[in-house]
Coordinates of C-alpha atoms and ligand atoms in Angstrom, one line a residue:
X13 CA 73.6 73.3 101.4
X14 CA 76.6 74.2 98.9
X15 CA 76.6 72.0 95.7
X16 CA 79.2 72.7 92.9
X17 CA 76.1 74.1 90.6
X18 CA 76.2 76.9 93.0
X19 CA 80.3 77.5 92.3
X20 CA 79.9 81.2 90.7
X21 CA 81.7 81.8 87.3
X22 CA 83.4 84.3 89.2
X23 CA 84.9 82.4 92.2
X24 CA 87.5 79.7 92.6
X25 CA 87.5 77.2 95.2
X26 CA 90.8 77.4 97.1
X27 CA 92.1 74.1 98.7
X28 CA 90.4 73.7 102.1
X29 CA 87.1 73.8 99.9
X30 CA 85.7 76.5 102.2
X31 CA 87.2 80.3 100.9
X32 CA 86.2 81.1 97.1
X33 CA 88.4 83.4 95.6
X34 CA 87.1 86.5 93.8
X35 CA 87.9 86.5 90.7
X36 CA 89.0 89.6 88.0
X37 CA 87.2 89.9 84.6
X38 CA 89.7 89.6 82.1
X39 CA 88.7 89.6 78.3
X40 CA 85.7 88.5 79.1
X41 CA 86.6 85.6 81.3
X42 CA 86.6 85.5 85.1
X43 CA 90.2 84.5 85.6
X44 CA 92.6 84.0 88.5
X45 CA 95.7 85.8 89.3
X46 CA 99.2 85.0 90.2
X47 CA 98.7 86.2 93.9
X48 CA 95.4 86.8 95.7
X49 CA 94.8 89.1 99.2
X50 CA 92.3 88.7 101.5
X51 CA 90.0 91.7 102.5
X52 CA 88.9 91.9 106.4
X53 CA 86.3 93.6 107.9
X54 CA 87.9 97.2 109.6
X55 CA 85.0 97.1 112.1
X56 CA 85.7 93.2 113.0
X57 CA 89.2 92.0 111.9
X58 CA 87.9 88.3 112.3
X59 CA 85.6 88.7 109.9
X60 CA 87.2 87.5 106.5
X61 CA 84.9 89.3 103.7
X62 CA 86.6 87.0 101.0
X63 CA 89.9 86.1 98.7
X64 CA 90.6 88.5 96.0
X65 CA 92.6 87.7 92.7
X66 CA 95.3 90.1 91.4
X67 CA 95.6 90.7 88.3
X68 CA 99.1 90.3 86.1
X69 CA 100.9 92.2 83.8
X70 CA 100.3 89.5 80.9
X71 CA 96.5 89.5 81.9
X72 CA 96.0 93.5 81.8
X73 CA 97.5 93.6 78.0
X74 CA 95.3 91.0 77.2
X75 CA 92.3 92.6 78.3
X76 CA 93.7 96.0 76.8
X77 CA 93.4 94.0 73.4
X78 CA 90.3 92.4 73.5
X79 CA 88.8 95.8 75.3
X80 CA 89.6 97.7 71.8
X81 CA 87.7 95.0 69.6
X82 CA 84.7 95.2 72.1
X83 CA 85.3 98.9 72.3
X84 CA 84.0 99.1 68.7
X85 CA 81.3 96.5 68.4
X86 CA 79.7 98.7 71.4
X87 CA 79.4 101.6 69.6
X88 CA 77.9 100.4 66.6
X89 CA 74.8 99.2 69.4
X90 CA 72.0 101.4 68.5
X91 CA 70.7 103.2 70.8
X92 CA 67.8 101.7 72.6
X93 CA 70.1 98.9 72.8
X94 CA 73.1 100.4 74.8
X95 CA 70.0 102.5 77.2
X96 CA 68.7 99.0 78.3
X97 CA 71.7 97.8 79.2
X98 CA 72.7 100.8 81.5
X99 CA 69.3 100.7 82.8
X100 CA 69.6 96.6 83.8
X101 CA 72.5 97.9 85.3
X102 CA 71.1 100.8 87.4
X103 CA 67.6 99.1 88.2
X104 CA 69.8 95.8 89.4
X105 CA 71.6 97.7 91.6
X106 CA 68.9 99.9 93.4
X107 CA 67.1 96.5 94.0
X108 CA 70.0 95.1 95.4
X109 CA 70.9 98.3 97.8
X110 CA 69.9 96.4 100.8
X111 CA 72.3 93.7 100.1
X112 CA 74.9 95.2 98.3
X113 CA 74.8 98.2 100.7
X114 CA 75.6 95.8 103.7
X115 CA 78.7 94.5 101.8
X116 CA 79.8 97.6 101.0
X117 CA 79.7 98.6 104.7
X118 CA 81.0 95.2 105.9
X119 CA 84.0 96.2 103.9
X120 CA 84.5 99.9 104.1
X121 CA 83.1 100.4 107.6
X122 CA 80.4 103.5 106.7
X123 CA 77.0 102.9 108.5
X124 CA 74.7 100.4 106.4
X125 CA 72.0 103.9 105.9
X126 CA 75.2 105.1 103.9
X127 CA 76.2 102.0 102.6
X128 CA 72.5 101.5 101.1
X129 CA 72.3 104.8 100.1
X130 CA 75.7 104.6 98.3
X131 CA 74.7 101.5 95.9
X132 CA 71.2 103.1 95.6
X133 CA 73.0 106.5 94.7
X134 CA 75.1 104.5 92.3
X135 CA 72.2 102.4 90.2
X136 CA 70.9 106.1 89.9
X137 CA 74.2 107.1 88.2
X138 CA 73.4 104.2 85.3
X139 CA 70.0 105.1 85.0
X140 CA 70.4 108.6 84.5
X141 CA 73.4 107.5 81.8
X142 CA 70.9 105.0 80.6
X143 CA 68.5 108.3 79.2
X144 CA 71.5 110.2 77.9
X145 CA 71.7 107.7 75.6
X146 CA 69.2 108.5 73.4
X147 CA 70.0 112.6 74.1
X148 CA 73.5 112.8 72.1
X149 CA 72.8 115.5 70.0
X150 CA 75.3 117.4 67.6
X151 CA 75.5 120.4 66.2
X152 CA 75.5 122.0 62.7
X153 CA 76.2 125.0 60.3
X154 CA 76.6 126.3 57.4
X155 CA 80.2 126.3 55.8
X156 CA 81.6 129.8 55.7
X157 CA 82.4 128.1 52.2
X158 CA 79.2 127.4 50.0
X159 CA 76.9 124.6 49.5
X160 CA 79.0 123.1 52.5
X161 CA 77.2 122.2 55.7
X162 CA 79.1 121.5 58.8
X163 CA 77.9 118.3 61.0
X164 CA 80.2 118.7 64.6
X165 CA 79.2 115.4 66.5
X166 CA 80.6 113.3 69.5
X167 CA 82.2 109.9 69.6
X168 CA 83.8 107.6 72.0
X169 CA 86.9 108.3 72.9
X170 CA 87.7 104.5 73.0
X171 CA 89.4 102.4 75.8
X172 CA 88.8 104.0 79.4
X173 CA 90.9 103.1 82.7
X174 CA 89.2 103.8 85.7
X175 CA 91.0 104.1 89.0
X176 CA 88.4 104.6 92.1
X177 CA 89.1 104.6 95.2
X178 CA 87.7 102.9 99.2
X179 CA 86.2 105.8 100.6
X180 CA 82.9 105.7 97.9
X181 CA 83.7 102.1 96.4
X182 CA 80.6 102.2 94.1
X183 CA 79.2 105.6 93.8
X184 CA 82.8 106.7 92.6
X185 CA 83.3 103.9 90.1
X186 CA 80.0 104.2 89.0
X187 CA 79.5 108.2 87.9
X188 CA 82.5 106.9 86.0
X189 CA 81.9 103.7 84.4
X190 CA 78.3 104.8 83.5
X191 CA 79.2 107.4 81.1
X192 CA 82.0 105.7 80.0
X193 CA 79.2 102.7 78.6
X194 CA 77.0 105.5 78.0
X195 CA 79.2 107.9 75.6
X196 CA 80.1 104.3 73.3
X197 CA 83.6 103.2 75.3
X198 CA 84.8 100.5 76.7
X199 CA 86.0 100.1 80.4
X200 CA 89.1 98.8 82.1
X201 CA 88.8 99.4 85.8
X202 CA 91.4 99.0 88.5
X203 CA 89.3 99.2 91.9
X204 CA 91.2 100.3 95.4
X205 CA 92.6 96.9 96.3
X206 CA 91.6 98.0 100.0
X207 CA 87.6 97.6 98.8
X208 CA 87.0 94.7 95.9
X209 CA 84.1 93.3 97.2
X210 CA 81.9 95.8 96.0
X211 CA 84.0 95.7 92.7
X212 CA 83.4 92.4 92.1
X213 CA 79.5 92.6 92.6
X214 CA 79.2 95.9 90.8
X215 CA 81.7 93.5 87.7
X216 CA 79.0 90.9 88.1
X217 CA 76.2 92.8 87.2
X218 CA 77.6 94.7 84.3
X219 CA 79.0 91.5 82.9
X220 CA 75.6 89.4 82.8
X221 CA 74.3 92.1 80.7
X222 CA 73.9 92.3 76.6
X223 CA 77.6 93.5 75.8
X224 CA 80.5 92.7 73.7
X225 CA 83.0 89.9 74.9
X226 CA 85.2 91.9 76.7
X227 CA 84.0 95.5 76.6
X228 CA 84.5 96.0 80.6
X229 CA 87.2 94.4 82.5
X230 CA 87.9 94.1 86.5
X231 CA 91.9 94.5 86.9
X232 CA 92.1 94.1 90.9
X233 CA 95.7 94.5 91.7
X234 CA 98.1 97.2 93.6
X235 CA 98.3 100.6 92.8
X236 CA 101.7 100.5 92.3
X237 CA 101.8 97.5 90.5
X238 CA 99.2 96.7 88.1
X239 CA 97.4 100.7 88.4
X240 CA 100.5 101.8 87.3
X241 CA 101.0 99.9 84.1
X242 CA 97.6 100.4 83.4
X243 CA 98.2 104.2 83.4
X244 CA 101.5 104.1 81.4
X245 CA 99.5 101.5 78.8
X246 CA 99.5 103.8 75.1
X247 CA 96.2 100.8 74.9
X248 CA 94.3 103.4 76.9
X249 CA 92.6 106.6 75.8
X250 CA 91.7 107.9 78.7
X251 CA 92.0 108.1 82.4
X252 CA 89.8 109.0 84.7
X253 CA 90.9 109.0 88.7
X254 CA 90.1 109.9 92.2
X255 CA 92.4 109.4 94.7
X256 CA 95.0 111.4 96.6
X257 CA 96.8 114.3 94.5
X258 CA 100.4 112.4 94.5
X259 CA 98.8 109.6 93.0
X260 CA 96.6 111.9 90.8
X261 CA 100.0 114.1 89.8
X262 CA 101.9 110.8 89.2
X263 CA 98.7 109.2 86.5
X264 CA 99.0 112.9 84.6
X265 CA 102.7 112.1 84.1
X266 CA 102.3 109.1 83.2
X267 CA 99.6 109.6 80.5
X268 CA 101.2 112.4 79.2
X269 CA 104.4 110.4 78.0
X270 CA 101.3 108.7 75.6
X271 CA 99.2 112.2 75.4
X272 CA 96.6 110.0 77.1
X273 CA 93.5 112.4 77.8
X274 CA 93.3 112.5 81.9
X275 CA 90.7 113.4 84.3
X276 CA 91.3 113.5 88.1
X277 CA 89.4 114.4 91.3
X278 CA 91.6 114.6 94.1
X279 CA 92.0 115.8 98.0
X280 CA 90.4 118.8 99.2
X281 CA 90.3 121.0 102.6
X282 CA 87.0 122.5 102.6
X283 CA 85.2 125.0 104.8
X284 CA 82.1 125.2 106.1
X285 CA 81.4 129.2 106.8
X286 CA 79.3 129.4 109.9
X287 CA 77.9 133.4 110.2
X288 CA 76.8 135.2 113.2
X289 CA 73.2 135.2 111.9
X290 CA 73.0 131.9 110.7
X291 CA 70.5 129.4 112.2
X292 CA 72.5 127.6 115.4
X293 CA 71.1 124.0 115.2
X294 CA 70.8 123.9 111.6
X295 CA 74.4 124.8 111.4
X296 CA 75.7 122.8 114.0
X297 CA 74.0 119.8 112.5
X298 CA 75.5 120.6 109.3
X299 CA 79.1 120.6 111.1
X300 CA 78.1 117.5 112.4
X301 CA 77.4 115.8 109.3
X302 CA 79.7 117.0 106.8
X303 CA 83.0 116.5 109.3
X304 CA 81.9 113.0 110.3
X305 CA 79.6 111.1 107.8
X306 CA 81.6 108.6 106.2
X307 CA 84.2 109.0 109.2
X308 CA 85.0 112.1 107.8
X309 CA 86.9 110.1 104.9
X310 CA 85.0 111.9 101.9
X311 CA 86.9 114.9 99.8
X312 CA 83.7 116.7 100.2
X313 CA 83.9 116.9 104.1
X314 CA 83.9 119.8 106.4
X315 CA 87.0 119.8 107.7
X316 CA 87.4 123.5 108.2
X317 CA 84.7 125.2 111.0
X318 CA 85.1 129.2 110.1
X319 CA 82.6 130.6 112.3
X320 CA 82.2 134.1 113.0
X321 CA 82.9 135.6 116.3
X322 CA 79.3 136.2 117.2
X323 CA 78.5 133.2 117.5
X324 CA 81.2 131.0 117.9
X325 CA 81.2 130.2 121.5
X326 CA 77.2 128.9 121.4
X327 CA 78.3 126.9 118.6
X328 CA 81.4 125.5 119.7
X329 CA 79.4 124.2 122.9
X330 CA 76.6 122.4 121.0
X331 CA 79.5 120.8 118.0
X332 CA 81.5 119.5 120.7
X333 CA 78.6 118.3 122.7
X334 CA 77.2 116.9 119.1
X335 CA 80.7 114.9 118.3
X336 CA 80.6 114.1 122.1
X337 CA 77.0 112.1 121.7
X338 CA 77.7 110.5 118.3
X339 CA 77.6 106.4 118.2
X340 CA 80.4 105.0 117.0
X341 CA 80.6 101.1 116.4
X342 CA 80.6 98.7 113.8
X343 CA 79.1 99.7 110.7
X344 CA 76.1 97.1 110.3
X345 CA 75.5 97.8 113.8
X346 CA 71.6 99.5 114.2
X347 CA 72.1 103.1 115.4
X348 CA 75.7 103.3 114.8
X349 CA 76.3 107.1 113.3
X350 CA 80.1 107.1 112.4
X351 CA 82.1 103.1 111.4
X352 CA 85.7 102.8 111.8
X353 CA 88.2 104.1 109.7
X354 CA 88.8 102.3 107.0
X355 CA 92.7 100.8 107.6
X356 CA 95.1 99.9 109.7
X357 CA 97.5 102.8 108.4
X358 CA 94.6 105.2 107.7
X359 CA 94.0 105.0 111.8
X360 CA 98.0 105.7 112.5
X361 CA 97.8 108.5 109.8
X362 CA 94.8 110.4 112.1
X363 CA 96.3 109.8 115.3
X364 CA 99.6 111.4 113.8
X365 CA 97.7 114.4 112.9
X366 CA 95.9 114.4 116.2
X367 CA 99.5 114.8 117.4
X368 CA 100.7 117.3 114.9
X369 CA 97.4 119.6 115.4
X370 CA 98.0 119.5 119.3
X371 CA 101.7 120.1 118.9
X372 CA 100.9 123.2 116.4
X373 CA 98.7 124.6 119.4
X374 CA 95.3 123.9 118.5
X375 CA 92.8 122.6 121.5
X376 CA 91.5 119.4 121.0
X377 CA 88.2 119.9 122.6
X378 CA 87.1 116.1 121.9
X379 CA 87.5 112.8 120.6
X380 CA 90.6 112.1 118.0
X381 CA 91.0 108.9 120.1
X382 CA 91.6 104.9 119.3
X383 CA 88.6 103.4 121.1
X384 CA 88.0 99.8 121.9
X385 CA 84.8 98.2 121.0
X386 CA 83.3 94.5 121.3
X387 CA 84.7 93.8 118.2
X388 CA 88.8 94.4 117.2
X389 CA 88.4 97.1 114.4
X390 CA 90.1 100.9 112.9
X391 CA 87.6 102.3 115.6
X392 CA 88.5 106.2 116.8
X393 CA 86.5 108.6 118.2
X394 CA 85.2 112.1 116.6
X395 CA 87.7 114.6 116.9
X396 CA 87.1 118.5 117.0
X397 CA 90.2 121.3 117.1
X398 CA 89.5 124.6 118.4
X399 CA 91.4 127.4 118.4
X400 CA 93.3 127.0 115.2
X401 CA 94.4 129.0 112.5
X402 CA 94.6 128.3 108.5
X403 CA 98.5 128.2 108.7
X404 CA 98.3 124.9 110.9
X405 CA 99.2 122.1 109.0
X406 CA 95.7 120.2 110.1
X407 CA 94.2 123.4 108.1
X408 CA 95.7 123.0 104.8
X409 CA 96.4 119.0 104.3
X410 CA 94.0 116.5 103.9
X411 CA 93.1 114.5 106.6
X412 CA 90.5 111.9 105.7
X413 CA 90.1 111.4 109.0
X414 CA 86.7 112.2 111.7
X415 CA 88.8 115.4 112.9
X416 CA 87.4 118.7 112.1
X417 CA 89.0 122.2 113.1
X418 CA 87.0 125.5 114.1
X419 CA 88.6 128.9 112.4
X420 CA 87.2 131.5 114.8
X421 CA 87.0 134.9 112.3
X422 CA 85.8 138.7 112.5
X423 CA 83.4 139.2 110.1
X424 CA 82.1 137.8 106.9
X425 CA 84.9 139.1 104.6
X426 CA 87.7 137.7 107.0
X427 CA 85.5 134.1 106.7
X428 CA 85.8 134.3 102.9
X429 CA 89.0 134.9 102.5
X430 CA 90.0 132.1 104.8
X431 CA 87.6 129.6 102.8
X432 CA 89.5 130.6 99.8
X433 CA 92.8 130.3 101.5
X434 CA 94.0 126.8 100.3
X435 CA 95.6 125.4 97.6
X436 CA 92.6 123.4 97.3
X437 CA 89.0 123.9 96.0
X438 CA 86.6 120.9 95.7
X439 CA 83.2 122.5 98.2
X440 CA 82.6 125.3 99.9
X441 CA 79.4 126.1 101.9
X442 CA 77.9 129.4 103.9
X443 CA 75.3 128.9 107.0
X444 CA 73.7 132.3 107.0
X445 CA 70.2 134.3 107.0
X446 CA 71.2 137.1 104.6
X447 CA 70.6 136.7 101.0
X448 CA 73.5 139.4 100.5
X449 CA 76.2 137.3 102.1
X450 CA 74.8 133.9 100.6
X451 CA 74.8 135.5 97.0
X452 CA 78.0 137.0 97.4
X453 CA 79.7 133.8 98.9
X454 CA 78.0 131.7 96.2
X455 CA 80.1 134.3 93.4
X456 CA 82.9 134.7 95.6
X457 CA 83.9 131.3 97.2
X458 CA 86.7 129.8 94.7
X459 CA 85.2 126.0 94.4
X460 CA 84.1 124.0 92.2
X461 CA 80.5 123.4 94.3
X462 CA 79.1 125.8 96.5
X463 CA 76.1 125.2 99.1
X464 CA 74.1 127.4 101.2
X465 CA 72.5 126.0 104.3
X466 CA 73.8 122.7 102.9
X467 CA 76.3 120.2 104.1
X468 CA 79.6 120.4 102.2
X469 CA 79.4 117.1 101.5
X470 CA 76.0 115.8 99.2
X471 CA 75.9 116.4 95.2
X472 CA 73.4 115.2 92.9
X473 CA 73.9 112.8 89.9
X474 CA 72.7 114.9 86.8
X475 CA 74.7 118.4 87.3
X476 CA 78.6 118.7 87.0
X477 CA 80.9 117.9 90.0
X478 CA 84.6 118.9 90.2
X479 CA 86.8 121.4 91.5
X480 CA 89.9 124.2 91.1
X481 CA 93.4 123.9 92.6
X482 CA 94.6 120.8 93.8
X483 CA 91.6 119.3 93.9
X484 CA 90.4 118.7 90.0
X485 CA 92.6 118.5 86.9
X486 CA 90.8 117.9 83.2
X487 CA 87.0 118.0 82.4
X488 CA 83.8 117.6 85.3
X489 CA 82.4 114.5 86.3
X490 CA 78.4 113.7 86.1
X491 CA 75.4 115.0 84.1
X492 CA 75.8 116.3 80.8
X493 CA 79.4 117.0 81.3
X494 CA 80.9 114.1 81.7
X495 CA 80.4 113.8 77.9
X496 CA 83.5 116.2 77.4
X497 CA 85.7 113.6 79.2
X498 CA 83.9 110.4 77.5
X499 CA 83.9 111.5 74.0
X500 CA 86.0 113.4 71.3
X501 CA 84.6 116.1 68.6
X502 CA 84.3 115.3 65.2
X503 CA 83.7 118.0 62.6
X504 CA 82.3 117.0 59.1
X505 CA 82.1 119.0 56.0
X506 CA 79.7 117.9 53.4
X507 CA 79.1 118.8 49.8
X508 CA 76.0 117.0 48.6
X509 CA 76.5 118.7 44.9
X510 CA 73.8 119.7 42.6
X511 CA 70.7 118.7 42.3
Ligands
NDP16 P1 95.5 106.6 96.5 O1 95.5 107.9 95.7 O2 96.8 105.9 96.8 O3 94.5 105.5 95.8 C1 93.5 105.8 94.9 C2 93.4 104.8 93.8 O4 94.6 104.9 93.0 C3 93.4 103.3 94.3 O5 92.7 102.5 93.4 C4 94.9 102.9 94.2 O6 95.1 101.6 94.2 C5 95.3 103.6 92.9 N1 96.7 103.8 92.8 C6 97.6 104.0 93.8 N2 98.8 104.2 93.2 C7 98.7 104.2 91.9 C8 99.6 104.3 90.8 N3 100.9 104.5 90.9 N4 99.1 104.2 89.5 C9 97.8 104.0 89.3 N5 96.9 103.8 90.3 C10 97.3 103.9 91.6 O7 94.7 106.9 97.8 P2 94.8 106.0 99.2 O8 93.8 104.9 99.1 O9 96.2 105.5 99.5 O10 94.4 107.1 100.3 C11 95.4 108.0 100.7 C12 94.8 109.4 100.8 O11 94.4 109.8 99.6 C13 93.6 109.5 101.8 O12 94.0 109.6 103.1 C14 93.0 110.7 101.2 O13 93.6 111.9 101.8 C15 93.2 110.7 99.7 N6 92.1 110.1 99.0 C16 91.2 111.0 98.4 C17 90.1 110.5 97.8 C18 89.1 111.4 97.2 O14 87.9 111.1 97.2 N7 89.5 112.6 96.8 C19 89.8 109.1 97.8 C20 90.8 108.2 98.4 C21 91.9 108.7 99.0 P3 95.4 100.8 95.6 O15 94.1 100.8 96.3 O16 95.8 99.4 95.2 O17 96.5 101.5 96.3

């Protein structure tokens, strides 16, 4: 039975007593906005996941402020102290994956397996920061001058924004925020406005924990609106993004008006090379999984099939059949494989592109079709091209949508040099037997992560993770790496004089 002792910090009764509002973090207080949205479920639209506040202009200054007085306060923690906190963090959250996995399906639409897996994936990201900690080592030297000796060592780089986006609400947010607490900064983070639910628990966590009145803040708001004067802000040091590359291109010409360090991770259009010796149902099943896992809404998804001519007809009979016999339903729903997409417009975008691929003469073999289910929801079936080339537009934009396309190609060098054909770069991966062609593709392929006999799609937490073109711009995300984005070189010179 609800009691006002059970009113959260965080939430705000609204005037029928019944919706709480979610509330954003600002300078260390969980504060209302002038507007709130509401969020609804995209696989049942009469399921009202909650009441989200939006944050003003006034409020994000204010929090700017008070994040730059906690900024430094953090950094003097010692050590041990700032590597429990990130491990409360990271230990809370794979606890909690059950839970916090089902809200971040209920909202998103991705099966609850990759729901779970996502906040479990995420607590991992804060644990593994949580060790780094104690592992910022420096360098040193001798002066070329002498009785000089050179101490080059890392600080924060100060106050962070961090703009995530819907499609990985906390994995995203988290290989961000994590090294941000990690490296000595403080946080401001504008979430996608299309996912705050998982913002808000993710905010509730990091806020119970042993930090500095206002040190990370939750600014839920618009892109346009309050992203946007976050990114123009000279009260920020640093921006790190993924999104869509106009967004991303807009944020680097913003922060560059206040030579605001910037890191982005953006679209991507990347091919899956299936060879003529390569193992059929393994590869198929890779197909499977990297073009439609997370309804194909991840920038590491397989959107490109090049399959060699020798075995492209087997293949194509056992993908389509594959994409033909995948569950789609609501996301919490037991056995479901592929959720809805994740908004009203994200659906229209697809079936536009369904449209354009057909009208550019590729085959739709299957799917790429609004379905109807029990429940009213961004439902559409997996969709597979065939017979396309790398000039079609469905080729070189990204989709984010469960619609792959087979490239039909000669011979290995012909599938390379498609793969590289793109103005993108994120992944890249090669189904094949031979070690000559997998070594070669592996040097070859022009991305920034590379797999063979691997989904596209799937990186681990303590390596780098980025890529070239249009896909990355600035530093890598994850492992050690990250610590070029989250910190800024300092060189000392010391003469300790004689003895
Ligand atoms: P956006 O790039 O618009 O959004 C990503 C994040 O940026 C969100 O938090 C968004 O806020 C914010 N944002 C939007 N405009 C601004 C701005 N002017 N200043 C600061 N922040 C801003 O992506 P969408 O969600 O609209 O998705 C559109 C397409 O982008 C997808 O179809 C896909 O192709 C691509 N995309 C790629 C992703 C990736 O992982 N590489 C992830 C998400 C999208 P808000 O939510 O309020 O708009």
């Amino acid at each position: 039975m609800w009691s006002p002792k059970s009113i959260l910090p965080q939430t705000k009764f609204c005037c029928l007593g019944r919706i709480v509002t979610k509330l954003n973090l600002i300078a260390g207080e969980w504060l209302a906005g002038e507007i709130e949205i509401e969020n609804r479920n995209p696989s049942d639209l009469s399921d009202l996941v909650g009441m989200f506040a939006q944050a003003s202009s006034d409020q994000l200054d204010a929090t700017l402020d008070q994040a730059r007085i906690a900024q430094a306060e953090w950094a003097a923690y010692g050590l041990e102290r700032k590597q429990a906190v990130l491990n409360a963090i990271g230990n809370e959250m794979m606890a909690r994956a059950e839970e916090l996995g089902t809200l971040l399906s209920r909202e998103e639409g991705k099966p609850l397996a990759e729901g779970k897996g996502e906040v479990y994936r995420a607590g991992q990201f804060f644990t593994y920061y949580a060790a780094e900690c104690l592992r910022q080592i420096g360098e040193n030297a001798d002066s070329v001058r002498p009785d000089i000796e050179v101490d080059v060592r890392r600080e924060a780089v100060g106050v962070v924004a961090i703009i995530s986006p819907w499609n990985f609400p906390t994995a995203t947010a988290s290989w961000k925020i994590a090294p941000a607490l990690c490296y000595g900064n403080a946080v401001v983070w504008k979430p996608a406005n299309i996912t705050p639910a998982s913002a808000v628990a993710l905010t509730e966590i990091i806020e119970r924990q042993d930090i500095p009145k206002g040190l990370f803040s939750l600014v839920m708001g618009s892109g346009r609106s309050i992203g946007q004067r976050l990114v123009e802000s000279p009260k920020v040091n640093a921006i790190s993004f993924t999104g869509s590359v106009p967004v991303g291109k807009g944020i680097a010409a913003a922060a560059i008006q206040n030579l605001t360090k910037v890191q982005m991770e953006m679209g991507s259009k990347n091919a899956l090379a299936v060879m003529d010796d390569a193992d059929l149902d393994l590869a198929v099943s890779l197909a499977l999984g990297g073009a439609f896992g997370g309804t194909g809404q991840k920038c590491t998804a397989s959107s490109r099939l090049v399959v060699h001519a020798g075995i492209h007809d087997a293949f194509v009979e056992k993908l389509v059949a594959g994409a033909q016999a995948m569950k789609v339903g609501h996301a919490l729903e037991a056995g479901v494989q592929m959720g809805p997409v994740v908004s009203a417009q994200q659906l229209q975008e697809n079936l536009d592109y369904v449209a354009l691929g057909q009208s550019e003469g590729a085959e739709l073999a299957c799917g790429g079709a609004r379905l109807e289910m029990p429940t009213e929801g961004f439902y559409m079936s997996p969709g597979v091209f065939l017979n396309t080339t790398n000039d079609m537009r469905v080729n070189r934009e990204e989709m984010f949508a469960p619609l792959t396309s087979v490239i039909k190609v000669g011979s290995y060098d012909e599938a390379l040099s498609v793969v590289n054909d793109t103005n993108f770069g994120l992944t890249s991966g090669i189904v094949t037997k031979s070690l000559a062609r997998a070594t070669h593709f592996r040097r070859n392929a022009r991305t920034g992560v590379v797999t063979v006999n691997l989904p596209t799609a799937g990186t681990d937490y303590h390596v780098p993770f980025g890529g070239r073109g249009d896909s990355s711009y600035g530093p890598r995300e994850q492992g050690k790496a990250a610590a070029e984005f989250y910190t800024t070189v300092k060189t000392a010179y010391i003469s300790a004089g004689p003895v």
